[in-house]
Tab-separated table of C-alpha atoms (C1' of nucleotides) in Angstrom:
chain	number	residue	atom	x	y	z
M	168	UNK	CA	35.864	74.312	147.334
M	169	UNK	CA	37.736	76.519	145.149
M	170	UNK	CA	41.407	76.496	143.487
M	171	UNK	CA	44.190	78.412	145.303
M	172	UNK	CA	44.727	82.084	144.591
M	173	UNK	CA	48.184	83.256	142.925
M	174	UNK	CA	47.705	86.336	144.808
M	175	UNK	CA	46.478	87.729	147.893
M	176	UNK	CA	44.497	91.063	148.001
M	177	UNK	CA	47.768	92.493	149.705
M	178	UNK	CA	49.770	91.426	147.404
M	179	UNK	CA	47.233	93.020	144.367
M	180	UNK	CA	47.133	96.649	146.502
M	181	UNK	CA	51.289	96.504	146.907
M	182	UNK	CA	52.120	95.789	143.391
M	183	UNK	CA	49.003	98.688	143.003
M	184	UNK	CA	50.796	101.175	145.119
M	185	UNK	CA	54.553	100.422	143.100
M	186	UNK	CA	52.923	100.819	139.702
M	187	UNK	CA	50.765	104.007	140.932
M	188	UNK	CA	53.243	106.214	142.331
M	189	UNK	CA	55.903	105.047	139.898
M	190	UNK	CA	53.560	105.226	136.386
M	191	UNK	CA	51.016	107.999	137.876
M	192	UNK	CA	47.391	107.408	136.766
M	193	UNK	CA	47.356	107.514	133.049
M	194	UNK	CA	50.188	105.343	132.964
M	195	UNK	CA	48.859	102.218	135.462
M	196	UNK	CA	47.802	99.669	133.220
M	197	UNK	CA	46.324	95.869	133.940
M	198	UNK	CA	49.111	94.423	132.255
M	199	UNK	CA	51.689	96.030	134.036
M	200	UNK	CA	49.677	95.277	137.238
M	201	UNK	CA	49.208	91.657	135.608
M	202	UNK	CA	53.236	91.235	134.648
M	203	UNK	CA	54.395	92.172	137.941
M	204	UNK	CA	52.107	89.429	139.802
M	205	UNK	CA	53.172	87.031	137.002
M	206	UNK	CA	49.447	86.409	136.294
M	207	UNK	CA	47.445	86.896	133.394
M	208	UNK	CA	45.605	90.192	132.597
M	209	UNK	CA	42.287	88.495	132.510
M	210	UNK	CA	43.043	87.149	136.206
M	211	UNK	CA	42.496	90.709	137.323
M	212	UNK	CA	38.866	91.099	135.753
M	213	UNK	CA	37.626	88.298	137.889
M	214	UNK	CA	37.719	90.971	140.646
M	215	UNK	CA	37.563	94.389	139.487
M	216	UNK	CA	35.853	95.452	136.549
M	217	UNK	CA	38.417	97.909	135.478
M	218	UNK	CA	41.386	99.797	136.750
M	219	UNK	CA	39.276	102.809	137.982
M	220	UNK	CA	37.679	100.259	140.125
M	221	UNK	CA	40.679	98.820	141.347
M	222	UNK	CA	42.364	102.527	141.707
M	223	UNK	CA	39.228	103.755	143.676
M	224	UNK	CA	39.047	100.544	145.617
M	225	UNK	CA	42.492	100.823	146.564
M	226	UNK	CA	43.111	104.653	147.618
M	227	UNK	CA	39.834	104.254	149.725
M	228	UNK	CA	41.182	101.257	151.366
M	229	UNK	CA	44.576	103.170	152.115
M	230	UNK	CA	42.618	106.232	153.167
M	231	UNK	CA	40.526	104.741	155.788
M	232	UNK	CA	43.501	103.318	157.470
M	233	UNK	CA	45.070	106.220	157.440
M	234	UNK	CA	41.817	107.824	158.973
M	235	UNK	CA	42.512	105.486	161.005
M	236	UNK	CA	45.233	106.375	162.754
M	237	UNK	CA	44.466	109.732	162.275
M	238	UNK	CA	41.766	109.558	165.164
M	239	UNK	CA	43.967	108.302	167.524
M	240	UNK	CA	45.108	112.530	167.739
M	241	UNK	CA	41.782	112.631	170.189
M	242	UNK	CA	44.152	110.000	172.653
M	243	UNK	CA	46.566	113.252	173.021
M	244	UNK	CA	45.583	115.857	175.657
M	245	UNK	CA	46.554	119.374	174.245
M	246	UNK	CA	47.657	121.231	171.310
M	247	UNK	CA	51.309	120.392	171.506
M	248	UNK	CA	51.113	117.119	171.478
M	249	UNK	CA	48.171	116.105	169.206
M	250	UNK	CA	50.800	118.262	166.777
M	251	UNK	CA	53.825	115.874	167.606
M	252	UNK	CA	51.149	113.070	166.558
M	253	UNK	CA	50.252	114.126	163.386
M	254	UNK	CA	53.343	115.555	161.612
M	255	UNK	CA	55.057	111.862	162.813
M	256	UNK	CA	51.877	110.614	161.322
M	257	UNK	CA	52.826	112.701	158.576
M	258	UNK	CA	56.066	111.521	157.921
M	259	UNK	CA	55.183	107.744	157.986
M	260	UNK	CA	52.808	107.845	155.510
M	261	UNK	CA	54.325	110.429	153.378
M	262	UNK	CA	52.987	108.431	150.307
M	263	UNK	CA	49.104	108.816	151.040
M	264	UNK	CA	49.353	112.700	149.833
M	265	UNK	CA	49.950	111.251	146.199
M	266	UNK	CA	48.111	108.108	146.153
M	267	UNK	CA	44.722	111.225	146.762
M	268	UNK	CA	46.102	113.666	143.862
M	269	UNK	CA	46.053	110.171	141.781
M	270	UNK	CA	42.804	109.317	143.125
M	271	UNK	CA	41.409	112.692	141.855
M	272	UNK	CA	41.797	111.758	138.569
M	273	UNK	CA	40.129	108.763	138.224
M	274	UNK	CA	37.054	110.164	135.930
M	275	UNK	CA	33.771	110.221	137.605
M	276	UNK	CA	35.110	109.971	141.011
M	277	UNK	CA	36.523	113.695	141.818
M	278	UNK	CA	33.546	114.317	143.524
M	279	UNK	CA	34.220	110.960	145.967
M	280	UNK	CA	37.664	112.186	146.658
M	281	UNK	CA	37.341	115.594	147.098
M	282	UNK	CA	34.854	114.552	149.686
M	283	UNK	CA	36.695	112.306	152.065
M	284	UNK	CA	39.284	115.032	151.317
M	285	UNK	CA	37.385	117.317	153.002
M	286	UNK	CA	36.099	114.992	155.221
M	287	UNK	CA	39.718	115.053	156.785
M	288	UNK	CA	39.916	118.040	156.704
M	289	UNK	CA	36.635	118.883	158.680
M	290	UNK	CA	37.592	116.309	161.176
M	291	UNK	CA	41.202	118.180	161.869
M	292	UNK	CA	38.947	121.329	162.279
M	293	UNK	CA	39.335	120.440	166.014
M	294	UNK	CA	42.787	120.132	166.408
M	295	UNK	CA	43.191	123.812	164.158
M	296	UNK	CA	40.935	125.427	166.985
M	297	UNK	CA	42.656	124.068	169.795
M	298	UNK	CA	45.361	125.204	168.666
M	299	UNK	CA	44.387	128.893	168.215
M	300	UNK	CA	42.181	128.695	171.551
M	301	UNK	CA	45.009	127.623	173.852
M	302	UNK	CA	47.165	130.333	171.888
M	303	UNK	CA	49.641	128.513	170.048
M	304	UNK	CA	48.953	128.763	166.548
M	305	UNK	CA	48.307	131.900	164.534
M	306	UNK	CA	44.377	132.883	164.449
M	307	UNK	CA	44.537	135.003	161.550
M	308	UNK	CA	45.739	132.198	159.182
M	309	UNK	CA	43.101	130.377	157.537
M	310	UNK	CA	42.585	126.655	159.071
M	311	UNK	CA	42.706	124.891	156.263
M	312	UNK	CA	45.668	126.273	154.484
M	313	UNK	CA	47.252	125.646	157.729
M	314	UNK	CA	46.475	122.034	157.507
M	315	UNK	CA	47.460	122.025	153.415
M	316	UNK	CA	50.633	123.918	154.562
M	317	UNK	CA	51.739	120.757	156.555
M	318	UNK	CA	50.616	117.888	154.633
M	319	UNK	CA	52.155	119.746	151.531
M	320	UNK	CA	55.392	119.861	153.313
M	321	UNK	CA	56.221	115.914	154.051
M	322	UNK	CA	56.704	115.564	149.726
M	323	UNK	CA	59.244	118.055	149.628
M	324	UNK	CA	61.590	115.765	147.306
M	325	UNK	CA	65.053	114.742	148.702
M	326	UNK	CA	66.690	115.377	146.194
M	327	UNK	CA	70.724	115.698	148.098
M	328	UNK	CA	69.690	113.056	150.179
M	329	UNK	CA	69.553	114.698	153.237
M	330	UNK	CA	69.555	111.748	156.402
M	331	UNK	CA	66.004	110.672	157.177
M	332	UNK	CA	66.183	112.265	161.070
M	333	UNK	CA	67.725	115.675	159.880
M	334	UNK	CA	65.519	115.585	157.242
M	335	UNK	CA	62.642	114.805	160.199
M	336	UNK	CA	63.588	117.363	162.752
M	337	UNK	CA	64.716	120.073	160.098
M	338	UNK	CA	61.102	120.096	158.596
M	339	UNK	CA	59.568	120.157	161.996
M	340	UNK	CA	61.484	122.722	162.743
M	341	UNK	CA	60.724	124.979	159.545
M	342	UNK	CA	56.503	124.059	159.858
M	343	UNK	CA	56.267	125.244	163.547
M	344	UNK	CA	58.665	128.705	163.525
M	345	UNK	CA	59.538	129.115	159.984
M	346	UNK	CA	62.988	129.466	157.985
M	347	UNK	CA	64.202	132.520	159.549
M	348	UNK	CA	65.979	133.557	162.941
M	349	UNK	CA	64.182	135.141	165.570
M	350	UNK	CA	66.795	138.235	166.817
G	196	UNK	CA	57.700	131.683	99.676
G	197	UNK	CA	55.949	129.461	101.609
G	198	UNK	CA	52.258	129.051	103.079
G	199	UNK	CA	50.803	130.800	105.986
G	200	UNK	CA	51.167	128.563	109.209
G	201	UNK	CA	48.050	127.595	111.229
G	202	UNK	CA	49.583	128.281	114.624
G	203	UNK	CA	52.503	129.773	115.891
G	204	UNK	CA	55.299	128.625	118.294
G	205	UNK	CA	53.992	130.557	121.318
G	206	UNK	CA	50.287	128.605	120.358
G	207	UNK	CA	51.997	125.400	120.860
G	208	UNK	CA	53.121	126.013	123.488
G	209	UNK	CA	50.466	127.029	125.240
G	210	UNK	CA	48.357	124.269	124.293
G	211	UNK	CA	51.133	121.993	125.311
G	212	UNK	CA	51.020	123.475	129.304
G	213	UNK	CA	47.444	123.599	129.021
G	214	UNK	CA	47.452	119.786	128.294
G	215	UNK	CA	50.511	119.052	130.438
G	216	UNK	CA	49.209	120.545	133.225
G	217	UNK	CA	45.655	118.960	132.830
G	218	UNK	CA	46.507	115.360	131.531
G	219	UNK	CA	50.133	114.844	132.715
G	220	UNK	CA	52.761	113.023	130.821
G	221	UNK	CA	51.564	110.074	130.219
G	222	UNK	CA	47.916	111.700	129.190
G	223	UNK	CA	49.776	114.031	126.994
G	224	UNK	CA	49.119	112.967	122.997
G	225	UNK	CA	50.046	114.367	120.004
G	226	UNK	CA	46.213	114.049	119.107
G	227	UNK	CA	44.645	115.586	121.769
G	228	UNK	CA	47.406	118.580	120.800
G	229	UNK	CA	46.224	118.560	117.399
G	230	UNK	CA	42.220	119.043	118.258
G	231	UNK	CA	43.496	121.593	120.604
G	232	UNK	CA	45.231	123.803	117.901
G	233	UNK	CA	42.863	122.698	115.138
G	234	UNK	CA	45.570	120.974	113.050
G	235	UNK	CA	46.198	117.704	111.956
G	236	UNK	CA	47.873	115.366	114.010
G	237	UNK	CA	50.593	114.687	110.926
G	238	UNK	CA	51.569	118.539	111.138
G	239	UNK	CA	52.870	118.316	114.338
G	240	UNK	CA	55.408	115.858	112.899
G	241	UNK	CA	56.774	118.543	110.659
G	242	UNK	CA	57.934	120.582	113.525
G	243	UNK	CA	58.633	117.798	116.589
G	244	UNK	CA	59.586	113.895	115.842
G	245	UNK	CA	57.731	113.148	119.169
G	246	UNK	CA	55.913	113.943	121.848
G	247	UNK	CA	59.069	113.559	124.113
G	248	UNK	CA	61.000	115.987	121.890
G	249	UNK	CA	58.387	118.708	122.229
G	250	UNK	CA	57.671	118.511	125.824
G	251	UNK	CA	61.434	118.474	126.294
G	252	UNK	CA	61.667	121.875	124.432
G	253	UNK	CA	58.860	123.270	125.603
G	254	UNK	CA	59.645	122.687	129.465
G	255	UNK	CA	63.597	123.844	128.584
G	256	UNK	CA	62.054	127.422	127.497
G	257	UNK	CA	59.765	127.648	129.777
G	258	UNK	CA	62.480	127.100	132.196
G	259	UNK	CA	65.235	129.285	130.720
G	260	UNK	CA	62.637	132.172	130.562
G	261	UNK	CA	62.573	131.138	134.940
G	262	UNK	CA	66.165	131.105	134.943
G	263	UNK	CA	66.413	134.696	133.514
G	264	UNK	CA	63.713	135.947	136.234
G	265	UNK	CA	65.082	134.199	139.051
G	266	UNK	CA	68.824	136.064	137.918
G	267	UNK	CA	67.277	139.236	138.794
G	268	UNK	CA	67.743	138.351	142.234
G	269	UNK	CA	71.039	139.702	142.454
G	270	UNK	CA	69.748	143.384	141.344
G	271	UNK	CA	68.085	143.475	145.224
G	272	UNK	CA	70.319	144.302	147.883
G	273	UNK	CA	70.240	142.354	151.051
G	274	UNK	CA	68.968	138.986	151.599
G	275	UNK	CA	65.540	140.551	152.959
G	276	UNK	CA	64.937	142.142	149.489
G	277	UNK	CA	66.205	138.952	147.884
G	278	UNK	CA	63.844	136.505	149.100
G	279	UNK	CA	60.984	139.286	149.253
G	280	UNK	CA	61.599	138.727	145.491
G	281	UNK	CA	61.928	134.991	144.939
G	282	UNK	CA	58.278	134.543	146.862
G	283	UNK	CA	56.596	137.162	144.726
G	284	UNK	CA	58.237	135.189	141.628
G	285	UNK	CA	57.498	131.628	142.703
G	286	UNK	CA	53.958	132.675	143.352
G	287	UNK	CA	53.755	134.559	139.749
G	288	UNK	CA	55.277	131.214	138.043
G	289	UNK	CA	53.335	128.451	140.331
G	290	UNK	CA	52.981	125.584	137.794
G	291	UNK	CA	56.978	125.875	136.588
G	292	UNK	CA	57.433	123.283	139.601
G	293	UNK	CA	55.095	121.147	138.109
G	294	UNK	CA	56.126	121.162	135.021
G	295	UNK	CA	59.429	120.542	135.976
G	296	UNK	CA	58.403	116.976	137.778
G	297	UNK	CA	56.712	116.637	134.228
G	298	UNK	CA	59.955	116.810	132.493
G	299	UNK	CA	61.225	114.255	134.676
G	300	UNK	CA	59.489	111.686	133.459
G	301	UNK	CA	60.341	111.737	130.139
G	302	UNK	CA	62.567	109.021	129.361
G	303	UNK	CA	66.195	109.073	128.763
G	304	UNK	CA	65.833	112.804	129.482
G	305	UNK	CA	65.109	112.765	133.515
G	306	UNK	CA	69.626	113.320	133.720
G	307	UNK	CA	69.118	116.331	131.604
G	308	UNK	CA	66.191	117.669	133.911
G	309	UNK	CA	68.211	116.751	136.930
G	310	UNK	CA	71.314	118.830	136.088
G	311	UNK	CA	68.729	122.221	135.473
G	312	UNK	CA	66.992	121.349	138.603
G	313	UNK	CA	70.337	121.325	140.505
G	314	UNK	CA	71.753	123.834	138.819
G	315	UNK	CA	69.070	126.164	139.972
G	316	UNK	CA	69.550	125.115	143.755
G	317	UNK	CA	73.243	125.522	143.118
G	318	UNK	CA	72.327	129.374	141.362
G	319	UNK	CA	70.937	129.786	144.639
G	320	UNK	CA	73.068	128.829	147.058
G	321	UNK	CA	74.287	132.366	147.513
G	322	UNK	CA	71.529	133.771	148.145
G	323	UNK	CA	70.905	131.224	150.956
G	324	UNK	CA	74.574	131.898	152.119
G	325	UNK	CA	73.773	135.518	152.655
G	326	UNK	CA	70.749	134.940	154.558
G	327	UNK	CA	72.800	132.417	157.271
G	328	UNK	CA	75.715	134.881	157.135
G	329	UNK	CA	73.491	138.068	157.615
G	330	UNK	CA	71.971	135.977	160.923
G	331	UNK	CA	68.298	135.879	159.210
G	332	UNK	CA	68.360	132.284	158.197
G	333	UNK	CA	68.653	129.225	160.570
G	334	UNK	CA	72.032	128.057	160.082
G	335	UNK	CA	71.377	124.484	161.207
G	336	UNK	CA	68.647	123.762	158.565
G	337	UNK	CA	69.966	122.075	154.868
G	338	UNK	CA	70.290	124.927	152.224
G	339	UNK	CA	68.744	122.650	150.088
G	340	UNK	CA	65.982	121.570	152.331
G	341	UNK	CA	65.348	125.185	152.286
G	342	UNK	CA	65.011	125.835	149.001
G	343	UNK	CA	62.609	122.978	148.590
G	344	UNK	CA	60.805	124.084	151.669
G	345	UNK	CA	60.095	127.467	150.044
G	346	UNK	CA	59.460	125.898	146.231
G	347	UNK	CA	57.252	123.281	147.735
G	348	UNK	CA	54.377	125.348	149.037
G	349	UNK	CA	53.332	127.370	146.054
G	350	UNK	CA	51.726	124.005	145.303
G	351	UNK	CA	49.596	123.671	148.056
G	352	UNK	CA	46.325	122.817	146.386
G	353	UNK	CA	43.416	125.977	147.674
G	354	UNK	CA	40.447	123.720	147.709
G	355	UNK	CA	38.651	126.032	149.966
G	356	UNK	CA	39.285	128.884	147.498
G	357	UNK	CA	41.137	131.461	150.082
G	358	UNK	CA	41.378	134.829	148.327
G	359	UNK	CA	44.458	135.007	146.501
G	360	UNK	CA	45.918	138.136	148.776
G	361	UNK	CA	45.206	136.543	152.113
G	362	UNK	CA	46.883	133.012	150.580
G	363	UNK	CA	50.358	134.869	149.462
G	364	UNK	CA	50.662	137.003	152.602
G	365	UNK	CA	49.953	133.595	155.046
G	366	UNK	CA	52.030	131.379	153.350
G	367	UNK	CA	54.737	133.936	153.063
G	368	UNK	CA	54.107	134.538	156.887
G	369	UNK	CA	54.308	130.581	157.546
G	370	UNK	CA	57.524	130.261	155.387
G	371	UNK	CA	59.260	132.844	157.411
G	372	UNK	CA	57.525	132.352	160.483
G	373	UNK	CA	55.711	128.983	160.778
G	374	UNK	CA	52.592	128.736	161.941
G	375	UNK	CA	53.070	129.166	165.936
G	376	UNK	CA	52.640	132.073	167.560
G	377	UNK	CA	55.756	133.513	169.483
G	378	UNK	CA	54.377	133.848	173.064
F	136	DT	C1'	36.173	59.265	142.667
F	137	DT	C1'	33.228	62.391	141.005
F	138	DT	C1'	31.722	66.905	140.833
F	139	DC	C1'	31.617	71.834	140.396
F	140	DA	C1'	32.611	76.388	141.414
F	141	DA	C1'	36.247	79.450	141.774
F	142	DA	C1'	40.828	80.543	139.666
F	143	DG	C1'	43.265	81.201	135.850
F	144	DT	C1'	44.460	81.400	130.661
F	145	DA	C1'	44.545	82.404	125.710
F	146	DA	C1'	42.590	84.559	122.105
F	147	DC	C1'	39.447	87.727	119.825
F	148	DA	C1'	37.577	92.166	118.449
F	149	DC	C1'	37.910	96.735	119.333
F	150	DA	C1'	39.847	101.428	120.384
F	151	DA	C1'	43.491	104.734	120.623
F	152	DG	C1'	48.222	106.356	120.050
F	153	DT	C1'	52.461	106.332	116.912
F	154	DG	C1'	55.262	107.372	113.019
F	155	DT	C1'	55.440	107.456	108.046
F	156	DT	C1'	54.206	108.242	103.273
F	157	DA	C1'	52.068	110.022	99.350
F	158	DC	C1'	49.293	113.459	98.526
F	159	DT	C1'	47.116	118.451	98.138
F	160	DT	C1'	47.171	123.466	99.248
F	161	DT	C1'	49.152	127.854	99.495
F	162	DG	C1'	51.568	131.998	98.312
F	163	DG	C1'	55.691	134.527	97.174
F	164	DA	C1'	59.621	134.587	93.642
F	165	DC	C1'	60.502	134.597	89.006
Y	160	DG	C1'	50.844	132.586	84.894
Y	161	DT	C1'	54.343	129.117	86.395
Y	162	DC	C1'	57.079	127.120	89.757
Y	163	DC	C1'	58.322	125.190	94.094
Y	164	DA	C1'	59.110	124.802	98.817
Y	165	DA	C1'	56.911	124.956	103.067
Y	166	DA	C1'	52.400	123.827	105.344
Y	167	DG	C1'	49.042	120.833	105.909
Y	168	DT	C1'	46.136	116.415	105.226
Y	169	DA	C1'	44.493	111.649	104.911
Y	170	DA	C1'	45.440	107.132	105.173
Y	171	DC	C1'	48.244	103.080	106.214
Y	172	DA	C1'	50.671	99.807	109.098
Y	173	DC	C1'	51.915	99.059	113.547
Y	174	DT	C1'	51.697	98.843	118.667
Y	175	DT	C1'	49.503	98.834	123.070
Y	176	DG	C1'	45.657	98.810	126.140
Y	177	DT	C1'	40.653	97.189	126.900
Y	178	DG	C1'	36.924	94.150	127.920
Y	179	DT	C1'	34.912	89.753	126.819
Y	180	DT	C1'	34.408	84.882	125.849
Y	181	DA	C1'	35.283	80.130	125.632
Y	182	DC	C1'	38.272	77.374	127.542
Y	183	DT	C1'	41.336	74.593	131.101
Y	184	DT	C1'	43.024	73.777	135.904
Y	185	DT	C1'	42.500	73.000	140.659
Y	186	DG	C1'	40.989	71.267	145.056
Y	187	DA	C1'	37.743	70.468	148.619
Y	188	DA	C1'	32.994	68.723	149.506
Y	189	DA	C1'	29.904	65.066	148.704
DNA sequence: TTTCAAAGTAACACAAGTGTTACTTTGGAC
DNA sequence: GTCCAAAGTAACACTTGTGTTACTTTGAAA
């Protein structure tokens, strides 16, 4: 009943997620978005009213997959492995941390993202005190710089080009004893 | 033999990190500078042809004045002392990482940034040599994976507002340690 | 084949940033 | 007091992004 769409809503959040992390907030505009769809700019207004609707629409959408997937830790018995889970996790969607500092600045939404932020947060409370009940991790650090400490660490930038799996296993390494010896 | 300036160098530039910091690169204007200072936006021109030229400079001093700090290392003996004293530095200058990813995105100047950045991790190299040779480091982890590690997590955002003692004394704990207990 | 609603476009008026120019203000040297 | 160079301003022309409107195109249902 209706003429064919130039682009799908995948194709819209892609293009979205190039221009975002590569042009940051301030500098995603709807004709960039438009140019790199080849469509026109006033396509884009036929579905979102303005880019801070599009930006919010977006992040959410990305967020609650990755929310996602992040309840699947509750499929993983024990501390150890629900930890394996979630710095993998981690590393495959290494972009999300960025695409929620970006979100944050959308004006008149802080208050939305610093919610669901916390929101994941409160939900990895769990994990955190499963952790320090079975004795694993350290009780006298505070949970949630715990849980800043190792979502900060997956956009270290690579800058020598160090090999993806090194890279992987060397982080791993560094988040669960640290960057010193132990004799 | 000339008229009393409006604002001084040092002024500038700390309007210019205020708004770098708050707005980013691409939310960086000479106007918003101007209102900031109290100045007319044409005044600016007298001192900087652009925007790009100023933040260059201004991240470049900010920077050298770094650089001088961070050559103090070699004063400490031992590479316990040393990196004692890089964490208490990082932690005094937290937002130099930030603006340093700032600088990057100025165009036709990210080379420029690039070389400093390196040439930092390079300037430290020894002092990650010593720590592998004197058996405290992990000699299978990436010096430079290192270094990033231990840049990195100064910018953990503190959302949850952890007293500013307890958050230098955990992270350093988690740097050196990670965040698993020994047993 | 006609119809019509969704898809898309082109153009307008507006706002904000840029860089420049011609101008005024200031204050020490003379 | 006069002079003049540096400091500062106001305004212009230009560019880019924004949001809207009137328009055309498309394709399936009737």
């Amino acid at each position: 009943m209706a003429r064919e769409r130039k682009f799908s809503t995948d194709e819209l959040f892609q293009a979205t997620k190039a221009l975002l992390l590569s042009h940051g907030y301030e500098g995603f505009t709807f004709s960039l978005l438009a140019d790199s769809l080849n469509v026109s700019r006033g396509a884009l207004y036929k579905y979102y009213e303005n880019k801070d609707e599009l930006i919010t629409n977006y992040i959410f959408y990305e967020m609650d997959q990755y929310l996602l997937k992040l309840k699947q830790i509750n499929l993983y018995q024990g501390f150890e492995a629900q930890l394996q889970f979630l710095l993998d996790l981690m590393f495959s969607y290494s972009n999300i941390q960025k695409l929620i500092k970006i979100g944050q600045q959308v004006p008149g939404h802080q208050d939305k993202f610093k919610t669901i932020h916390t929101d994941m947060y409160r939900f990895l409370q769990d994990f955190v005190e499963l952790g320090k009940k079975e004795g694993k991790l350290k009780c006298h650090l505070p949970n949630n710089l715990i849980l800043g400490y190792i979502f900060q660490s997956v956009a270290i930038p690579n800058h020598s080009e160090i090999p993806y799996s090194l890279w992987v296993s060397s982080l791993k390494e560094m988040i669960c004893h640290g960057i010193l010896s132990n004799n």
